[in-house]
Short mmCIF file of C-alpha atoms in Angstrom, two decimals:
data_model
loop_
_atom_site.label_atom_id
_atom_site.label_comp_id
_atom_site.label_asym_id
_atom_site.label_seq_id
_atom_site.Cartn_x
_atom_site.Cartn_y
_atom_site.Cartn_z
CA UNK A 282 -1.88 -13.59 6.54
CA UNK A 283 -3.18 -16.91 5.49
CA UNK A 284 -1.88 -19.82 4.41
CA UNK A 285 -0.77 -19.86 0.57
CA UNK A 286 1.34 -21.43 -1.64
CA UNK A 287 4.44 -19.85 -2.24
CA UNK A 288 4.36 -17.57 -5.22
CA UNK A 289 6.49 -17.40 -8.44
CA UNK A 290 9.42 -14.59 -8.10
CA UNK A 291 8.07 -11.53 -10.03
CA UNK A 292 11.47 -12.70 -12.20
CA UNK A 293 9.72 -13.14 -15.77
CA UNK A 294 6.27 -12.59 -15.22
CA UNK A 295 5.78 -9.90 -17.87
CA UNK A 296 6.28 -5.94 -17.46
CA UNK A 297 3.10 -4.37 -17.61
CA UNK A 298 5.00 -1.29 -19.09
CA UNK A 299 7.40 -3.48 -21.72
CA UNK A 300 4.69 -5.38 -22.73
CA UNK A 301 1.60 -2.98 -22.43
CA UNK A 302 0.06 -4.02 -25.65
CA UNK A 303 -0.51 -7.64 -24.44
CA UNK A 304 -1.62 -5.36 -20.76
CA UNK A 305 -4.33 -3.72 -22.74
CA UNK A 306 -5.32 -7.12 -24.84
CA UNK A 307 -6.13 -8.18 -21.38
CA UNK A 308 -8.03 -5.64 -20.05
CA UNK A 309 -10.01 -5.70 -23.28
CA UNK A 310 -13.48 -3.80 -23.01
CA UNK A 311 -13.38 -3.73 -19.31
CA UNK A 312 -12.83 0.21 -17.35
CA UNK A 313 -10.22 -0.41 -15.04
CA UNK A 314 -10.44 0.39 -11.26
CA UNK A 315 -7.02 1.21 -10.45
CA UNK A 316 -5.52 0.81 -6.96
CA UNK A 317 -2.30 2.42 -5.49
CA UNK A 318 0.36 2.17 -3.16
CA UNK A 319 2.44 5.45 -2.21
CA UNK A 320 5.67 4.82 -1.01
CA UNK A 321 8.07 2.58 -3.06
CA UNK A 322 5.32 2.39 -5.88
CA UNK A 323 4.21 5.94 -6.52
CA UNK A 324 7.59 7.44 -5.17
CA UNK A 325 11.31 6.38 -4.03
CA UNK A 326 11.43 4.22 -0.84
CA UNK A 327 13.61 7.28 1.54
CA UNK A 328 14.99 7.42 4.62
CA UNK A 329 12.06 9.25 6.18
CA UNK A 330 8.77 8.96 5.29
CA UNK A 331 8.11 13.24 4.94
CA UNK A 332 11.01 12.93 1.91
CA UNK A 333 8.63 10.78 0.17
CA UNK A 334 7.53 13.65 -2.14
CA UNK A 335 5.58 12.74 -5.16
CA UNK A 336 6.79 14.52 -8.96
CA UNK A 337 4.48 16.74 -10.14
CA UNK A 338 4.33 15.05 -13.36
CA UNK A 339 3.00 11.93 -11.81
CA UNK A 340 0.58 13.64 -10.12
CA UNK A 341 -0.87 15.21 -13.17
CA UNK A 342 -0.94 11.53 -14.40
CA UNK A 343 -3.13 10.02 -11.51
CA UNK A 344 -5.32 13.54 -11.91
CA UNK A 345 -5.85 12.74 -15.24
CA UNK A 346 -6.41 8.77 -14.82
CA UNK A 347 -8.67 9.40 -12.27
CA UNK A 348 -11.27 11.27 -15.21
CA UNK A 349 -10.84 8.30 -16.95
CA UNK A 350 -11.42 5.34 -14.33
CA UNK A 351 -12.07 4.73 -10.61
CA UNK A 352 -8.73 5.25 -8.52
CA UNK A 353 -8.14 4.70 -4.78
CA UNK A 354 -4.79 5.44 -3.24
CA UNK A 355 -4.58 2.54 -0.39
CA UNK A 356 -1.53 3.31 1.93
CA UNK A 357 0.48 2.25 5.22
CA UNK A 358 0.29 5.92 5.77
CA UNK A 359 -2.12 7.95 8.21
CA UNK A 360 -5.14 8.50 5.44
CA UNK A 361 -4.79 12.62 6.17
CA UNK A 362 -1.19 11.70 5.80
CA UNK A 363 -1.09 10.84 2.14
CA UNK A 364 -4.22 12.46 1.42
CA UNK A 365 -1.55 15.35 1.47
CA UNK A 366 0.94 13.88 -0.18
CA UNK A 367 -0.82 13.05 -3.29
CA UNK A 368 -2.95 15.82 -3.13
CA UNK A 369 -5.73 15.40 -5.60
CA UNK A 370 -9.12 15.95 -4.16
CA UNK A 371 -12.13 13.13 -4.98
CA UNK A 372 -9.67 10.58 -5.03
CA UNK A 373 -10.61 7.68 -2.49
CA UNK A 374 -8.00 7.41 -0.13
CA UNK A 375 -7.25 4.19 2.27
CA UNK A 376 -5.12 5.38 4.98
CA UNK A 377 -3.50 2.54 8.13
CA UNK A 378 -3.45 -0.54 5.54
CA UNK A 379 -7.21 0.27 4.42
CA UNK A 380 -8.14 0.98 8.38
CA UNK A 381 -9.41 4.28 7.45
CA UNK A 382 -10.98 4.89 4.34
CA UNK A 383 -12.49 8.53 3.01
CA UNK A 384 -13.65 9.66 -0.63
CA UNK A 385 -16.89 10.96 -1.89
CA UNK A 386 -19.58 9.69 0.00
CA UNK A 387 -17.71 6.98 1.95
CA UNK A 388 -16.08 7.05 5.60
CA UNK A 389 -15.23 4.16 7.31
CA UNK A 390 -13.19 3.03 10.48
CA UNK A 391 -12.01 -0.06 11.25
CA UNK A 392 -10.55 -0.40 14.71
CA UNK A 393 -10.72 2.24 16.72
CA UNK A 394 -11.58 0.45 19.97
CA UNK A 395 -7.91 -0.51 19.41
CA UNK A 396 -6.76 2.99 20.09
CA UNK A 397 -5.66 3.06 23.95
CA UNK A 398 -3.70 -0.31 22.97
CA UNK A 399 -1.90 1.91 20.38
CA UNK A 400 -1.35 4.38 22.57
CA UNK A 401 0.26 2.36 25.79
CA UNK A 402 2.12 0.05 23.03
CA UNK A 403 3.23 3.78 21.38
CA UNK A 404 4.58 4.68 24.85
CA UNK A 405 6.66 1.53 25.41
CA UNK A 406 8.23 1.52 22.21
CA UNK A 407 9.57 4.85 22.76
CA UNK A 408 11.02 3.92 26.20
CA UNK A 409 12.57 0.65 24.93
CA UNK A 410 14.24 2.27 21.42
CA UNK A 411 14.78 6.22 22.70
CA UNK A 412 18.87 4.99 22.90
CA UNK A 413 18.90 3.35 19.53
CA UNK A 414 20.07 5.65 16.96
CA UNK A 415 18.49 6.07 13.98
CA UNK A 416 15.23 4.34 15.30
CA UNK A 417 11.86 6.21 13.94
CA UNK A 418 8.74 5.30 16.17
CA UNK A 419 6.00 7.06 13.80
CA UNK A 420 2.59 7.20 15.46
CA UNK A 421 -0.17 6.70 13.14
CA UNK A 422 -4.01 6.64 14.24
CA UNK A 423 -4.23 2.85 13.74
CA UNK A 424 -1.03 2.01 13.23
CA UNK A 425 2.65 2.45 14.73
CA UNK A 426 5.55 2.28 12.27
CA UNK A 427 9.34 1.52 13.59
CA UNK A 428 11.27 2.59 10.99
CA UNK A 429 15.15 1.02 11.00
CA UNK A 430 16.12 2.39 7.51
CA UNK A 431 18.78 4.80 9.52
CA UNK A 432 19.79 2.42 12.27
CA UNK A 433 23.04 0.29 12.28
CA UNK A 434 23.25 -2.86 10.59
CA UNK A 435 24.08 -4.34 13.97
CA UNK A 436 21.04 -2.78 16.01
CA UNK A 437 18.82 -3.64 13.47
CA UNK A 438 17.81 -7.31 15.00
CA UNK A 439 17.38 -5.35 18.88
CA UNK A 440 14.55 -3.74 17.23
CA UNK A 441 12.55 -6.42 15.62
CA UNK A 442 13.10 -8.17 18.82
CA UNK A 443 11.96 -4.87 21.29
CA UNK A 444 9.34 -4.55 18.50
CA UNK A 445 7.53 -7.96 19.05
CA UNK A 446 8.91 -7.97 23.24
CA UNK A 447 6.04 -4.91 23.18
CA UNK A 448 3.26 -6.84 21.09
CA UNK A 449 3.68 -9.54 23.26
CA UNK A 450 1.83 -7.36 26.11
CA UNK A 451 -0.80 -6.29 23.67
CA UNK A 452 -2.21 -9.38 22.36
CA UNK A 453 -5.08 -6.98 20.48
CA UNK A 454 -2.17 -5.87 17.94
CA UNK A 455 -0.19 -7.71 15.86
CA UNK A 456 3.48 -7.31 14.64
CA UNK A 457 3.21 -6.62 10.40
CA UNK A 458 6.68 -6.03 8.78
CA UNK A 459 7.67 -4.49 5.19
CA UNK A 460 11.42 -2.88 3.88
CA UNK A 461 12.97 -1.73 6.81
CA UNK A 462 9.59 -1.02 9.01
CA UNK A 463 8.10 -3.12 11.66
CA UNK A 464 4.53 -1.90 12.71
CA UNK A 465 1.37 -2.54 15.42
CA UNK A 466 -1.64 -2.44 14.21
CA UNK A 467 -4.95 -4.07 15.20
CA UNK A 468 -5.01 -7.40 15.70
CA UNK A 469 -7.90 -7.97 13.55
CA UNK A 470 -8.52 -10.20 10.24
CA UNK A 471 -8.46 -6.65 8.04
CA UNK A 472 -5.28 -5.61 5.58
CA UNK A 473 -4.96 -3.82 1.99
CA UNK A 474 -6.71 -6.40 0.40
CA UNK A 475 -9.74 -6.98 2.11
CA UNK A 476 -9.83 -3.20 2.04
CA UNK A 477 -10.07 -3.27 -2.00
CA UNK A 478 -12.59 -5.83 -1.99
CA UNK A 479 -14.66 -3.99 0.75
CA UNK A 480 -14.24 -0.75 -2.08
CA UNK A 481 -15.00 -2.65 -5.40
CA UNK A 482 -18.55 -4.10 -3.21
CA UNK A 483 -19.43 -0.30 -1.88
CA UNK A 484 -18.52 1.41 -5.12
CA UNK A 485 -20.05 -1.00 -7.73
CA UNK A 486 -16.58 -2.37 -9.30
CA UNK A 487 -17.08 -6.05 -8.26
CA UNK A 488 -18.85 -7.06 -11.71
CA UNK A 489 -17.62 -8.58 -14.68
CA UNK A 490 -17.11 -4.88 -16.49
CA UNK A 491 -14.51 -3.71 -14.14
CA UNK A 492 -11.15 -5.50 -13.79
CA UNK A 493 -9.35 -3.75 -10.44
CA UNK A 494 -5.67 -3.29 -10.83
CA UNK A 495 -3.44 -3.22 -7.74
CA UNK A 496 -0.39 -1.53 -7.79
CA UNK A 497 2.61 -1.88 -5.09
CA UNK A 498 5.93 -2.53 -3.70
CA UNK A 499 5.56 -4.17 -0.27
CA UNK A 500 4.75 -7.10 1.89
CA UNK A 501 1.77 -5.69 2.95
CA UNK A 502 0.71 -4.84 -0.94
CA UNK A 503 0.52 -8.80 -0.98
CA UNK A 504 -2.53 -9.13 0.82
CA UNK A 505 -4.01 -6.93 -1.89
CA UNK A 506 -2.24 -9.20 -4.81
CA UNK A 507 -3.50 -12.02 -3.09
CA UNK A 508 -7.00 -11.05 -2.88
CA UNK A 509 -7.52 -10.13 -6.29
CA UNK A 510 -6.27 -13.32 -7.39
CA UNK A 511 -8.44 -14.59 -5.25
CA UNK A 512 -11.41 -13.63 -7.22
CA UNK A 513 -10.27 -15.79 -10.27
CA UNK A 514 -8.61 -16.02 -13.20
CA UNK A 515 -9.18 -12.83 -15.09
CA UNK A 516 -10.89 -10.74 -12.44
CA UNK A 517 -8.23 -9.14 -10.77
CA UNK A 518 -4.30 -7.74 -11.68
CA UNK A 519 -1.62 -7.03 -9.26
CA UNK A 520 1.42 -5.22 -9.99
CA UNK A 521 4.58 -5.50 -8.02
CA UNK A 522 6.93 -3.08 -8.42
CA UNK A 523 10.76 -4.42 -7.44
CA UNK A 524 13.64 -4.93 -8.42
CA UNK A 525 15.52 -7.01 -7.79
CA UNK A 526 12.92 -9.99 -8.12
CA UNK A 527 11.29 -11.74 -5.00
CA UNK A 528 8.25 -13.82 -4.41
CA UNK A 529 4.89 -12.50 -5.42
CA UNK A 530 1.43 -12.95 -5.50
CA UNK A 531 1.07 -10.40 -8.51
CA UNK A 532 1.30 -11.17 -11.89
CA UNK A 533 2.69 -8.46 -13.90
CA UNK A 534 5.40 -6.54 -12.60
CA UNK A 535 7.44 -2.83 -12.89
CA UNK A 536 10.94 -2.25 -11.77
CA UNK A 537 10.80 1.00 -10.19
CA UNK A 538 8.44 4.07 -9.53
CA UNK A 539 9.93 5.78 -12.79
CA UNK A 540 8.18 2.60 -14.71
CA UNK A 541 5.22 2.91 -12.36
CA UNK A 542 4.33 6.44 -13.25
CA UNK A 543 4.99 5.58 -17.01
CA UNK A 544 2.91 2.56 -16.86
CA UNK A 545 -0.13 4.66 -15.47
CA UNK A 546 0.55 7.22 -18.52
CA UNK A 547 0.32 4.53 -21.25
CA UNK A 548 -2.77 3.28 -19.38
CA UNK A 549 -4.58 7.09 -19.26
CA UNK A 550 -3.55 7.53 -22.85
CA UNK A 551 -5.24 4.09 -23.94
CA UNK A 552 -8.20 4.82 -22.20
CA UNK A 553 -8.63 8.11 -23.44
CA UNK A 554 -7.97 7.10 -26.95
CA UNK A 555 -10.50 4.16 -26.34
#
């Protein structure tokens, strides 16, 4: 995380769905590169993360996008993880927060000299939660999620505070947080968005025809919002797709998956069309 001011509420910045004429008006001449998050953006945030199934029809919408336009799924999940879940070959797919990325012709790690830390932090975690009910410790190859969506209101705070007792023997991870999740991952200066800017440099997106879209639900899809600003007015859009309203680096926003998908069908039917 760096320091930033803090951003508008995603309360009135435009829908990119409502107002998808003004969307397209933006993007102009330019092919979109279209980045997405999984869970809470492509599907319904759930109580476990093998629920999070995605509907058939919006996978024949990314399928069909992704003829039109570079797209990259970039998720918190295990890359062979939700490689499965969205389960459309050729697509690039950024697995551990963009710690493991695979599509055609790329493969890169970032990391795993961090894996034994993982491993011994893995092992405390389940000793210090295994009597909290409800408590998910998901293992991931560069990350571990502690999931609290199905623990008690009153046992939530014990686990943030086991969660960061742990990291505080590890000081190679750090402590990242997100709706009802707490996770250890590397404790190095790499996240989502310097993940999407390491993909528009390696796949040829970064000039002036391409405007990269970032779609996503999450505190850690900020680092992605925040990096695209980052590349100027007009070079980058990011998403965020909430409700209710909260602070956001993105500038255009979606309530829900259900807009999500539809938003992503108005956008392959433009294209196409264009």
């Amino acid at each position: 995380m760096t320091d930033q001011p803090t951003p508008a509420s995603t309360e009135g910045k435009p829908s990119a769905l409502v107002r998808f004429d003004a969307f397209a008006a933006m993007l102009g001449d330019r092919r979109p590169a279209v980045f997405l998050d999984y869970d809470g953006t492509l599907t319904p945030i759930v109580e476990r993360p093998d629920l999070a199934v995605l509907d058939e029809s919006v996978r024949a919408v990314i399928r069909r996008l992704a003829g039109l336009c570079p797209v990259a799924v970039v998720s918190g999940r295990d890359l062979d993880d939700v490689a499965r879940h969205v389960g459309i070959d050729d697509l690039i797919y950024a697995g551990s927060h963009g710690f493991d990325i695979r599509g055609p012709g790329l493969r890169t790690r970032i990391g795993e000299e961090y894996l034994g830390d993982l491993d011994s932090a893995e092992a405390e975690l389940l000793r210090h939660l295994q009597g909290v009910e409800g408590a998910l410790v998901e293992r991931k190859r560069f990350a571990i999620a502690i999931h609290t969506r199905r623990v008690a209101p009153d046992r939530k705070a014990s686990v943030g505070d086991a969660v960061r007792g742990v990291a505080a023997a590890f000081p190679n991870l750090r402590v990242t947080g997100g709706k009802e999740i707490h996770e250890l991952r590397p404790n190095v200066p790499w996240d989502k968005g310097k993940a999407v800017l390491s993909l528009l440099d390696r796949l040829g997106l970064a000039g002036p025809e391409t405007l990269p879209l970032y779609l996503g639900d999450d505190e850690t899809d900020e680092d992605a919002f925040r990096a695209l600003a980052g590349r100027g007015e007009g070079k980058g859009v990011g998403i965020r797709v909430m409700d209710p309203p909260a602070p956001s680096a993105a500038g255009w926003s979606l309530k829900a998956p259900a807009e999500a998908g539809a938003f992503l069908d108005r956008l392959a039917v433009w294209l196409a069309e264009g």
